[in-house]
CSV table of C-alpha atoms and ligand atoms in Angstrom, one decimal:
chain,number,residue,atom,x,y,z
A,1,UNK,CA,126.7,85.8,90.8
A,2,UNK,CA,122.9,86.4,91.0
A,3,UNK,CA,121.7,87.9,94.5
A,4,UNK,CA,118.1,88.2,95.9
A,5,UNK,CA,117.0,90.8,98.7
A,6,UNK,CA,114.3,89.9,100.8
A,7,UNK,CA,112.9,93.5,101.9
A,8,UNK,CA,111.8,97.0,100.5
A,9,UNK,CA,112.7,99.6,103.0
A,10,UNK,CA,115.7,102.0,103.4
A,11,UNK,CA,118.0,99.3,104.8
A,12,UNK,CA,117.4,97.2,101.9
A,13,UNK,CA,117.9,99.9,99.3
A,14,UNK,CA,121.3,100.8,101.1
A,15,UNK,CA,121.8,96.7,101.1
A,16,UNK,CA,121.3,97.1,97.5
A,17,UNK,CA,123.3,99.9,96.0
A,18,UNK,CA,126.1,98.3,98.1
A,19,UNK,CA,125.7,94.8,96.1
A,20,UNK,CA,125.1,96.7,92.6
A,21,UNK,CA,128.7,98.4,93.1
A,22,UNK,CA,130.4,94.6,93.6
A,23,UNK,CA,131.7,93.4,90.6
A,24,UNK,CA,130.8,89.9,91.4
A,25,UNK,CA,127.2,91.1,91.2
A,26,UNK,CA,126.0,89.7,87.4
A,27,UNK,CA,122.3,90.1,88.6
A,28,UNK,CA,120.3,91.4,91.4
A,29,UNK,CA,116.6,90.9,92.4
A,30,UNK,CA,114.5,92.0,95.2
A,31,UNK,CA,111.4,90.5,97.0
A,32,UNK,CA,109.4,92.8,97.2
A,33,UNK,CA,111.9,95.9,96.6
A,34,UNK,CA,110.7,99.4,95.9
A,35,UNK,CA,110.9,102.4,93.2
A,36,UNK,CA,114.4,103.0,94.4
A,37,UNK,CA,115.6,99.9,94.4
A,38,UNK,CA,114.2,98.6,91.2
A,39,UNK,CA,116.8,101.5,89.2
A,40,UNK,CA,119.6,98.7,90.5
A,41,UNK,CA,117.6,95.6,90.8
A,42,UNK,CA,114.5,93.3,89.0
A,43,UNK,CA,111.9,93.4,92.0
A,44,UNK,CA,109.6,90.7,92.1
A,45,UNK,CA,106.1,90.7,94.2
A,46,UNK,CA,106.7,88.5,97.1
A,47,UNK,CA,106.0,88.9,100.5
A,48,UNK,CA,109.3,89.2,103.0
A,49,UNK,CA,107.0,86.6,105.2
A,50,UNK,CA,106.3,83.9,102.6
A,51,UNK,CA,108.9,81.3,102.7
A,52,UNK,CA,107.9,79.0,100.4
A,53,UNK,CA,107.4,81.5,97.6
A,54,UNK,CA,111.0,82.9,98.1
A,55,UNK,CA,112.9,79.6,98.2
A,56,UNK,CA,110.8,78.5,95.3
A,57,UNK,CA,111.8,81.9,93.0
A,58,UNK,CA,115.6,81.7,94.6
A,59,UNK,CA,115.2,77.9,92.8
A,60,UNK,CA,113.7,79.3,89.9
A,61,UNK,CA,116.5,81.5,89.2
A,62,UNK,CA,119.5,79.7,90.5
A,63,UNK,CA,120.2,82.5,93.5
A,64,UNK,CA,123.6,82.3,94.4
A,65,UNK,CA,123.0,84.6,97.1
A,66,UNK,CA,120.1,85.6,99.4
A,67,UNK,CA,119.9,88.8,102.2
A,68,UNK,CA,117.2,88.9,104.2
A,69,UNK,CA,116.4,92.6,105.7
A,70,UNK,CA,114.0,92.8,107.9
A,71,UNK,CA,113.0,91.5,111.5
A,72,UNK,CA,110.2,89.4,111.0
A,73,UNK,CA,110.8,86.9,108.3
A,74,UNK,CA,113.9,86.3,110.5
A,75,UNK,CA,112.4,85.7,114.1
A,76,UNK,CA,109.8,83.6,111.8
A,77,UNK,CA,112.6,81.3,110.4
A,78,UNK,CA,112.8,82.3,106.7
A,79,UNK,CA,116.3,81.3,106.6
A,80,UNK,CA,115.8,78.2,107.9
A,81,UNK,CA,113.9,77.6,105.0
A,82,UNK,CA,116.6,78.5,102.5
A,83,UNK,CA,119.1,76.6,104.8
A,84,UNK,CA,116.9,73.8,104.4
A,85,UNK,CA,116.6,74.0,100.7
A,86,UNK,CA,120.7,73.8,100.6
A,87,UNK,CA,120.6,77.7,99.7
A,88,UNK,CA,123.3,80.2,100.8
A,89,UNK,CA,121.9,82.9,103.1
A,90,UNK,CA,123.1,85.9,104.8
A,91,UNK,CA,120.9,86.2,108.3
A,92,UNK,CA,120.7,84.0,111.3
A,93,UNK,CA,118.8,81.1,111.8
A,94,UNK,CA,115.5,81.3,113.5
A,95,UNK,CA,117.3,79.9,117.0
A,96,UNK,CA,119.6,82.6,116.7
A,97,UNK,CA,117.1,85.6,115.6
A,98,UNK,CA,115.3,85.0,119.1
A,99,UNK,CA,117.6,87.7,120.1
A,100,UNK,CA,115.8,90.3,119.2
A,101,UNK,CA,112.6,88.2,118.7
A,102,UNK,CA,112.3,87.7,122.8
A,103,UNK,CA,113.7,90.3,125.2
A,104,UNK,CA,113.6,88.3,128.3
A,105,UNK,CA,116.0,85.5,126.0
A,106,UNK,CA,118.6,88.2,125.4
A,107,UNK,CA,118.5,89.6,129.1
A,108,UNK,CA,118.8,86.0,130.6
A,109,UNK,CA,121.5,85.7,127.9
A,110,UNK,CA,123.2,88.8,128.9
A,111,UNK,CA,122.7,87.7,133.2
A,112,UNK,CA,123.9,84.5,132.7
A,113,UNK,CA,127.2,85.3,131.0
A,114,UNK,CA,128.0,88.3,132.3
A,115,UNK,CA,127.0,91.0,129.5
A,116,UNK,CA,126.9,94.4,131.0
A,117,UNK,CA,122.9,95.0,130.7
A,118,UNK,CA,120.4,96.9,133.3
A,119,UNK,CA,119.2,95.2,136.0
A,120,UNK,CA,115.7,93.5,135.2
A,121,UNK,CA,112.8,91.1,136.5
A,122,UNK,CA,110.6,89.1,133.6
A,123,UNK,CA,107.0,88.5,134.6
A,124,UNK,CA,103.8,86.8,132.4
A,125,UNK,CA,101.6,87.6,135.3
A,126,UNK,CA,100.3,91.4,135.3
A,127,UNK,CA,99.0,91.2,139.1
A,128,UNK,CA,103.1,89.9,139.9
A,129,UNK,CA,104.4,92.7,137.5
A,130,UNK,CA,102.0,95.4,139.1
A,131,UNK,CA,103.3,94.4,143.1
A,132,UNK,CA,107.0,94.3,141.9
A,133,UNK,CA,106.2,98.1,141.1
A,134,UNK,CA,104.8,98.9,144.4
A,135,UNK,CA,108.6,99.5,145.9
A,136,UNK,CA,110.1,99.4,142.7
A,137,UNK,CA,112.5,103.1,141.6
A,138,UNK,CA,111.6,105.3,139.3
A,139,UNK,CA,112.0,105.9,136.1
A,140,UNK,CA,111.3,102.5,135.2
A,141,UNK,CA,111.6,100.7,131.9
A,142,UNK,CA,109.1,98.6,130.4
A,143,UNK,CA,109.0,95.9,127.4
A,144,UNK,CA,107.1,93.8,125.6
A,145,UNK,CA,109.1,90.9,125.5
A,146,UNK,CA,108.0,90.0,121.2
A,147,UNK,CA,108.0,92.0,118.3
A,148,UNK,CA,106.5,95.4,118.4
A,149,UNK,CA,107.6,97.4,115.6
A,150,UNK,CA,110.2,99.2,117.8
A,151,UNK,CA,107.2,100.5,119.9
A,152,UNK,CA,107.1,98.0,122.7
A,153,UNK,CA,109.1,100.2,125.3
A,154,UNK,CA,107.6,102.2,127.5
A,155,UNK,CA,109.7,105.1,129.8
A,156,UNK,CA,107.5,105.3,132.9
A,157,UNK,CA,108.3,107.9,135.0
A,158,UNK,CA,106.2,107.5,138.4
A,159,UNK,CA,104.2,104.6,139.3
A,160,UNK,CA,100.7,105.8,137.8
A,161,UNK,CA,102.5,105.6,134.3
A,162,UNK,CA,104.1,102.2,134.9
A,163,UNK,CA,100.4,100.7,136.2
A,164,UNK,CA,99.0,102.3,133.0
A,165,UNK,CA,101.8,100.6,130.6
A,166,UNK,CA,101.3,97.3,132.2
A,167,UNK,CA,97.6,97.5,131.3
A,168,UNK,CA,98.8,98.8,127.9
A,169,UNK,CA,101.4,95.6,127.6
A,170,UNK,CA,99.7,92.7,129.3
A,171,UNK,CA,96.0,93.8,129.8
A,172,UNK,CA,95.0,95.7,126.8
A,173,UNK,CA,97.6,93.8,124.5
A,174,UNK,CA,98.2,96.8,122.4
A,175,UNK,CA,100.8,94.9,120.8
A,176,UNK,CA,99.4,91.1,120.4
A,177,UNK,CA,101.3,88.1,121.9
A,178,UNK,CA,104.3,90.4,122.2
A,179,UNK,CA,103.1,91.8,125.5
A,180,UNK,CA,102.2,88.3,127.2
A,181,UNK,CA,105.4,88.3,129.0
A,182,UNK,CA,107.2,91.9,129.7
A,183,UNK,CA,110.9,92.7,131.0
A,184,UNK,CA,110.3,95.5,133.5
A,185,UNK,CA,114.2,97.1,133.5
A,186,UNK,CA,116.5,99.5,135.3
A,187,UNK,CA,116.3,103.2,133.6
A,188,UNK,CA,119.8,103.9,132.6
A,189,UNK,CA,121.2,107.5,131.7
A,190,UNK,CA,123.9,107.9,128.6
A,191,UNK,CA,125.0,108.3,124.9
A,192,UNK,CA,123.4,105.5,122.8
A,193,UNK,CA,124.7,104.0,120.1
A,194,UNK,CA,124.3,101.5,117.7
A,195,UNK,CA,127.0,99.4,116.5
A,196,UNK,CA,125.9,96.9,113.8
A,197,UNK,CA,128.1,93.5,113.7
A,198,UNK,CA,129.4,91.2,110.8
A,199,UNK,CA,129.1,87.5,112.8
A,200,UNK,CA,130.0,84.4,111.1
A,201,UNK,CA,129.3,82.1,114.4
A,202,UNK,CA,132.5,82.4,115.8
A,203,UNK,CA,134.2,85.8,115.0
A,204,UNK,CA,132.6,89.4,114.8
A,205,UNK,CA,133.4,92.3,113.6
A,206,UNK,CA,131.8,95.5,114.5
A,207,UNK,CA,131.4,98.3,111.5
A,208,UNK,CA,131.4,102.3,111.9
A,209,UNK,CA,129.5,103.7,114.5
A,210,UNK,CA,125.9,105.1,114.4
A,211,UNK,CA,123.4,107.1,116.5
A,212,UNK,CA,120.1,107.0,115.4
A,213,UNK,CA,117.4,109.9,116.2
A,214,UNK,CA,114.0,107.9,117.6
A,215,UNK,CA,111.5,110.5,118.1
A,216,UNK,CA,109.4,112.7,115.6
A,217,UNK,CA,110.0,116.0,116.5
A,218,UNK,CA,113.5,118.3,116.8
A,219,UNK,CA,115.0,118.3,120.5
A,220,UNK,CA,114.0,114.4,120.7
A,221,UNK,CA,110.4,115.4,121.5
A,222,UNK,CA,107.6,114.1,120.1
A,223,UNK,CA,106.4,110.3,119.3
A,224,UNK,CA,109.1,107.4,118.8
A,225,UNK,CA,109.2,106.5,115.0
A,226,UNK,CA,111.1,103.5,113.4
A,227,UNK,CA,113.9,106.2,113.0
A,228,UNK,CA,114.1,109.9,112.2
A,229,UNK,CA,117.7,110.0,110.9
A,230,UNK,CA,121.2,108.9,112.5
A,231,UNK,CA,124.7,109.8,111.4
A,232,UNK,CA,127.9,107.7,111.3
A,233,UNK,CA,130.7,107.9,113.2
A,234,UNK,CA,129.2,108.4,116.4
A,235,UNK,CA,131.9,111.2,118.7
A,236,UNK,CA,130.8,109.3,121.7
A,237,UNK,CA,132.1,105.8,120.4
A,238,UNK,CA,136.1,106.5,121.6
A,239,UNK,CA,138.5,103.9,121.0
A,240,UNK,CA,138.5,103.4,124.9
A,241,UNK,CA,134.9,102.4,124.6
A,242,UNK,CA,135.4,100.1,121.2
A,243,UNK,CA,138.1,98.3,123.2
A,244,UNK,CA,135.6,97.7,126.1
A,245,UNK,CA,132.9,96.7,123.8
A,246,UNK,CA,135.3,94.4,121.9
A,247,UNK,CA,136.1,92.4,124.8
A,248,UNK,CA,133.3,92.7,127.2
A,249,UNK,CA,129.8,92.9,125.0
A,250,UNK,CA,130.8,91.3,121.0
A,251,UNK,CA,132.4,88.1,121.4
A,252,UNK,CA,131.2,87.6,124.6
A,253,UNK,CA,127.7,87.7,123.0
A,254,UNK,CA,129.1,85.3,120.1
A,255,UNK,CA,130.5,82.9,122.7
A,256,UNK,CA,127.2,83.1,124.4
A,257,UNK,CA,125.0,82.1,121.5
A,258,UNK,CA,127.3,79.5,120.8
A,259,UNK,CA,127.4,77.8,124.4
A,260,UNK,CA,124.0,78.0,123.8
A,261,UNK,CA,124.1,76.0,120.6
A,262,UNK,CA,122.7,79.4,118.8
A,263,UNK,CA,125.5,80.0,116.5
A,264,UNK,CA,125.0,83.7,115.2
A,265,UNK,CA,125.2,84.3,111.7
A,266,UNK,CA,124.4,87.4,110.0
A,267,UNK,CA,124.3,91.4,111.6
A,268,UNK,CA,123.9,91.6,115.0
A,269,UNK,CA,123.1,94.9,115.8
A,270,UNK,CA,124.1,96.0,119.7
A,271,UNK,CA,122.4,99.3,120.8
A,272,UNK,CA,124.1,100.7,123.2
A,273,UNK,CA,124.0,103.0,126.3
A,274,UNK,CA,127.3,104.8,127.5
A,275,UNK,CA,126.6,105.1,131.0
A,276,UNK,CA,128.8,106.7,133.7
A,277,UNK,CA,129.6,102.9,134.8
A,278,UNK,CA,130.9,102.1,131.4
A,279,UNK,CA,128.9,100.6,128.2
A,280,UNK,CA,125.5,98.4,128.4
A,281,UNK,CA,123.4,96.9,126.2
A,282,UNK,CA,120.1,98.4,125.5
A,283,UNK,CA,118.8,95.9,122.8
A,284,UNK,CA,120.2,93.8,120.7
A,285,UNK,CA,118.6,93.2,116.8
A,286,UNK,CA,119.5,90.2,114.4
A,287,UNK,CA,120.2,92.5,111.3
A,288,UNK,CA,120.9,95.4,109.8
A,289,UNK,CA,119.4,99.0,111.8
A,290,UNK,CA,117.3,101.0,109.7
A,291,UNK,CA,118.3,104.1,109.1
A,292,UNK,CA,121.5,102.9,110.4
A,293,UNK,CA,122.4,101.0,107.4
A,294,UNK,CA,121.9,104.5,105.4
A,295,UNK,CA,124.6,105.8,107.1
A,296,UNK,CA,127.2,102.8,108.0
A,297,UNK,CA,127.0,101.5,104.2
A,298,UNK,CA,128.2,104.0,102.1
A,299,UNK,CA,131.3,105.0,104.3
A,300,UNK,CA,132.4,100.8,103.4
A,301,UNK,CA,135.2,100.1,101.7
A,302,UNK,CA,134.8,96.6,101.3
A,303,UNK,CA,133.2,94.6,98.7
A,304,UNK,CA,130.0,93.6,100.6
A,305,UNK,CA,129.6,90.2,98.9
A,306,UNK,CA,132.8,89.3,100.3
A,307,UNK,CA,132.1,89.9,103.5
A,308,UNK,CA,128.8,88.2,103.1
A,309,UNK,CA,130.4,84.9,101.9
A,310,UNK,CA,133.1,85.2,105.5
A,311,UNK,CA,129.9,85.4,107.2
A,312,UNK,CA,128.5,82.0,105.6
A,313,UNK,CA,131.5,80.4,105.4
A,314,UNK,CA,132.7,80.8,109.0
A,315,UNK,CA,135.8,83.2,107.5
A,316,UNK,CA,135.4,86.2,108.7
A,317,UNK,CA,138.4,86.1,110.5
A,318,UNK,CA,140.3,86.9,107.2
A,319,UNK,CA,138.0,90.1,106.4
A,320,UNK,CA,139.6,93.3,107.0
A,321,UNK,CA,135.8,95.5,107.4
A,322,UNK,CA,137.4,99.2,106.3
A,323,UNK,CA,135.2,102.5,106.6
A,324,UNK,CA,135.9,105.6,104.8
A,325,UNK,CA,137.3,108.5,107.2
A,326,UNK,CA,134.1,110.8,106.1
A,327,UNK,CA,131.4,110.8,108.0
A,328,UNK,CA,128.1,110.3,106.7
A,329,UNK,CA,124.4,112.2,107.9
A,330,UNK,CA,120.9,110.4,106.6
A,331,UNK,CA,117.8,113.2,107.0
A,332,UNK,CA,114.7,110.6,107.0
A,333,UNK,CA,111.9,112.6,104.8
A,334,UNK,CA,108.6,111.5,106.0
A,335,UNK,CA,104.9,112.3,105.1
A,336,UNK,CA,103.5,114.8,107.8
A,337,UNK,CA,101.7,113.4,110.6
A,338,UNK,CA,104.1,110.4,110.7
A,339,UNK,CA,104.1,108.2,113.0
A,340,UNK,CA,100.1,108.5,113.6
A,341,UNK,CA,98.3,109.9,110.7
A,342,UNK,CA,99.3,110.9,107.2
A,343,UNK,CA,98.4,111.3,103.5
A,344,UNK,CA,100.1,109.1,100.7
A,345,UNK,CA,100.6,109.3,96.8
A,346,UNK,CA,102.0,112.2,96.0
A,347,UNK,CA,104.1,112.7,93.5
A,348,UNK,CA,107.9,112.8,94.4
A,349,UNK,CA,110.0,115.5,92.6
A,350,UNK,CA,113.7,115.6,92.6
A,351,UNK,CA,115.0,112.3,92.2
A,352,UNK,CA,117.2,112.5,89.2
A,353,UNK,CA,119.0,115.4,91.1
A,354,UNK,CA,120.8,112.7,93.0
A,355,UNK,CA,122.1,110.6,89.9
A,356,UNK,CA,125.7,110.7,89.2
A,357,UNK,CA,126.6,112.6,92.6
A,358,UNK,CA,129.3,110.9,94.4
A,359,UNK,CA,128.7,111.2,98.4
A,360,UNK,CA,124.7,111.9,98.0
A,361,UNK,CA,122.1,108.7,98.1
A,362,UNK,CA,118.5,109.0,98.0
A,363,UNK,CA,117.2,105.6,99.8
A,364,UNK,CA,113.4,105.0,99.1
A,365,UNK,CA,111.4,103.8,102.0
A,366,UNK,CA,107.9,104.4,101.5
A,367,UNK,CA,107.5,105.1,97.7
A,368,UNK,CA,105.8,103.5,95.2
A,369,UNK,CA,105.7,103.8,91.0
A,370,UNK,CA,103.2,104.7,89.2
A,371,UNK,CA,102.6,106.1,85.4
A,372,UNK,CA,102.4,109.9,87.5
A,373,UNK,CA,105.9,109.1,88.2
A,374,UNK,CA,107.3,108.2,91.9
A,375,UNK,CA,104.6,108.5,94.2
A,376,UNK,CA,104.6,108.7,98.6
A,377,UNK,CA,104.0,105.7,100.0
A,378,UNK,CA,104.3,105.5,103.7
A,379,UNK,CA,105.0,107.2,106.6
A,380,UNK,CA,108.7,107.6,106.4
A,381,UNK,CA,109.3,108.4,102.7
A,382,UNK,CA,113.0,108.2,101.5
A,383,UNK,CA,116.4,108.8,103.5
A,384,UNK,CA,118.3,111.5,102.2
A,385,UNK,CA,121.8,110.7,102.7
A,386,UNK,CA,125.7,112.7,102.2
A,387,UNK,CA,128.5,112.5,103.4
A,388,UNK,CA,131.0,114.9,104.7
A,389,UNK,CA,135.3,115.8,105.9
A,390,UNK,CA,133.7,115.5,109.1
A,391,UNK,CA,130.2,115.2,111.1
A,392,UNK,CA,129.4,119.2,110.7
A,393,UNK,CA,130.0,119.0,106.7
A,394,UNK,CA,128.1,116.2,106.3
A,395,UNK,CA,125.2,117.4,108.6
A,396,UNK,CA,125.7,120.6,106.2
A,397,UNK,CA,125.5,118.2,103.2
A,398,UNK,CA,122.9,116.3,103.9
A,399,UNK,CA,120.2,119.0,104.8
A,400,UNK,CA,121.4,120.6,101.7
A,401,UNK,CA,120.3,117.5,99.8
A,402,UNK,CA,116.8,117.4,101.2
A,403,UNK,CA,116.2,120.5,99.7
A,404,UNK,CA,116.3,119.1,96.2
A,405,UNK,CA,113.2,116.7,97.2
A,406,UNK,CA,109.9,117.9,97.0
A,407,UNK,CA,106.5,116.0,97.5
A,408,UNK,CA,103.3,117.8,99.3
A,409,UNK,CA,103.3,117.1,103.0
A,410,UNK,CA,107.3,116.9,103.4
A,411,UNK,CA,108.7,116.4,107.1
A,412,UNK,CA,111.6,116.3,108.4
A,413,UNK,CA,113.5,116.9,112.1
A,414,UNK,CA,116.0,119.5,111.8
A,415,UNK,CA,118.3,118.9,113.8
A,416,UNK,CA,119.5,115.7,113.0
A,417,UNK,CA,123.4,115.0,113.8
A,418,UNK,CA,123.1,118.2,116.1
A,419,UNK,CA,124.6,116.0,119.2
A,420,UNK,CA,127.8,116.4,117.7
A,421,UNK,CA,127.4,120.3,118.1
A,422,UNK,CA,127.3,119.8,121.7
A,423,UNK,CA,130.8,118.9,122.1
B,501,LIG,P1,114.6,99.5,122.2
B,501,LIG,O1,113.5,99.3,121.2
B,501,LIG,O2,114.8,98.4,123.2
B,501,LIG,O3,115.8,100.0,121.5
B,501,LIG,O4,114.2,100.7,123.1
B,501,LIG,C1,113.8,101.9,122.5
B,501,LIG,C2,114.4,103.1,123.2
B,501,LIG,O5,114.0,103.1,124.6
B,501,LIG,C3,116.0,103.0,123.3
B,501,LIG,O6,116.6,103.5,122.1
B,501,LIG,C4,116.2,103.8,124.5
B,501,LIG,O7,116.2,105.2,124.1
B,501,LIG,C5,115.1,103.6,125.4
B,501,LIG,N1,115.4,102.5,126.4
B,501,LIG,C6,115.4,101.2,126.3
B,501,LIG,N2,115.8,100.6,127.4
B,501,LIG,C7,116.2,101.6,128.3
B,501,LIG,C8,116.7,101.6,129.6
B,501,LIG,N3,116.9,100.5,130.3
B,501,LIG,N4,116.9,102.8,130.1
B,501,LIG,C9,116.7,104.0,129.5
B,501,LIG,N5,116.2,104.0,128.2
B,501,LIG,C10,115.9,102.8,127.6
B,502,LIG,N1,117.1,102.2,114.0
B,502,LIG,C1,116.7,101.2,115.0
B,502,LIG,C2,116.4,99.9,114.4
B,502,LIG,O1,116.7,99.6,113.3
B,502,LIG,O2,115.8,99.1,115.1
């Protein structure tokens, strides 16, 4: 069976090794991949955004197959496109991926049928959004109801820094069209999680837990970043709270989006806040989490085109998803200065140290080939990734691993996993 990727970051090298270790797998190509991926797949120079380009190459090579990765080509409808074309394709349909593509669609979803979520207003009118916060309580939440690269929540904690992040959002339209309408939320307290979903329209099945580390620097301070590191199972994520989630937030979402005529197909990723009033939904995303997937992958059991095909074929009711009992630690290695400014192209040494080690994966994010070898790339550089008996070991593991990489300007958090100390 030939499979194409659409994507080139972490998630999609994860995505990747997992399809190159199915035996169903006769060839595997990514669009446009990176210097990881292309040791397990042929990467071909397409952009994740152009539709036409993809279908016509998935033609070209009779694709049995196609993932698509990240956000954007999603919420833009690239798998309409293959849909259209008669192509099989793992990732929901435009309608569906307005999930994550509009936050004031999920949290009238989540109001309407009942989906613990915080309390929220939606306004497209800065003068209405700046009076609501006159009497409004504080901390308050703000969002950009489109796309931001994960950046379009603001935590305001008195009323000065709400004004000022509605001029951010609506006035100053630091994040484009995205901030035209804003959800101005609740501030909830908690554990989060993230629990990414297999969805085939009607059935879902969560996978292993994950907690993801946001901001830049150790103790959660610093800048949010598309993801410092996370580790998989998540202590906080009981079976009390699965069983809750199970029957209150998953299919209830799935029965949502269909009543809606929005049939889900593909990941849908449920972040999660473990109040003291029980679970709510933070955000949901229409794919895999990135550096979730770094962790949540390698601990499946499953053959990951199987599961895939459930998905398509509205079958994933007879899909038993199975996780290894280790847990599993992913320390992102980014280039210093990251999320702001930083340096690229230096030279990455270390690599081969990771070939033929069972529980250690090196997951390229921002990298790039060249004739000097491997080079940096972007801001977060590769996910270093091990797994463990338990959360401790693999935490152990893991930071043990990083030390075999070395590049000039090297960062990392180190404390990553370190909630789990606090037990
Ligand atoms: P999101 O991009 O929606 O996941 O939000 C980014 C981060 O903002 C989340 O991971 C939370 O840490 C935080 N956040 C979002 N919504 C809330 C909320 N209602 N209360 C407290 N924190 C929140
Ligand atoms: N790690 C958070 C995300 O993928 O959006």
């Amino acid at each position: 069976m030939k499979v194409l990727i659409v994507g080139g970051g972490g998630r999609e090298h994860a995505i990747a090794c997992k399809c190159s270790e199915s035996k169903r797998v006769s060839k595997l190509y990514a669009a446009p991949g990176n210097a990881g991926i292309a040791e397990v797949a042929e990467c071909v120079d397409i952009s994740v955004m152009d539709a036409p380009a993809l279908v016509a190459f998935a033609k070209e090579k009779e694709i049995d197959l196609t993932i698509i990765g990240p956000d954007d080509p999603l919420v833009a409808g690239v798998a309409d496109a293959f849909m259209a074309a008669g192509m099989r394709v793992f990732g929901p349909a435009k309608n569906a991926a307005i999930i994550e593509g509009s936050k004031a669609f999920s949290k009238d979803l989540m109001k309407k049928y009942g989906i613990p979520s915080a309390a929220y207003e939606t306004f497209d009118n800065p003068d209405a959004a700046l009076a609501y916060l006159e009497t409004a309580k504080m901390p308050i939440v703000l969002k950009a109801d489109g796309l931001a690269l994960g950046k379009g929540v603001l935590i305001c904690n008195n009323l000065e820094e709400a004004k000022e992040g509605v001029k951010t959002l609506m006035l100053d339209k630091q994040f484009g069209s995205a901030g035209d309408k804003i959800v101005i939320e609740e501030f909830m307290t908690g554990r989060e999680v993230s629990v990414l979903c297999f969805c085939d329209g009607t059935h879902i099945k969560p996978m292993a837990s994950a907690q993801d580390h946001k901001r830049a620097k150790d103790g959660d301070q610093g800048l949010n970043t598309g993801g410092m590191g996370t580790f998989s199972p998540s202590p906080f994520y009981t079976d009390e709270v699965d069983k809750f989630c199970k029957e209150n937030i998953y299919q209830a979402t799935m029965d949502a989006m269909k009543a809606e005529g929005r049939d889900f197909t593909g990941v849908l990723f449920c972040g999660l806040m473990l109040t003291e009033d029980g679970p709510k939904v933070l955000e949901y995303n229409a794919r895999f989490g990135d550096p979730e997937t770094q962790v949540v992958l390698p601990r499946m059991k499953n053959d990951i085109i199987d599961v895939f095909e459930a998905c398509i074929d509205g079958k994933l009711d007879e899909i038993e998803l199975d996780f290894e009992d280790k847990a599993a630690v992913c320390v992102v290695l980014a280039s210093d200065g990251y999320p702001e400014h930083y340096e690229k192209g230096f030279v990455i040494n270390g690599l081969d140290s990771f070939k033929d080690k069972d529980d250690y994966y090196v997951f390229h994010a921002g990298t790039k080939a060249s004739d000097k070898g491997v080079l940096t790339n972007g801001g977060r550089v590769l996910g270093v990734t091990a797994k463990g008996s338990d959360l401790v070991e693999a935490r152990a593991n893991a930071y043990k691993a990083t030390e075999w990489i070395d590049f000039e300007n090297k960062y990392m958090r180190n404390d990553i996993g370190k909630a789990i100390d606090e037990q």
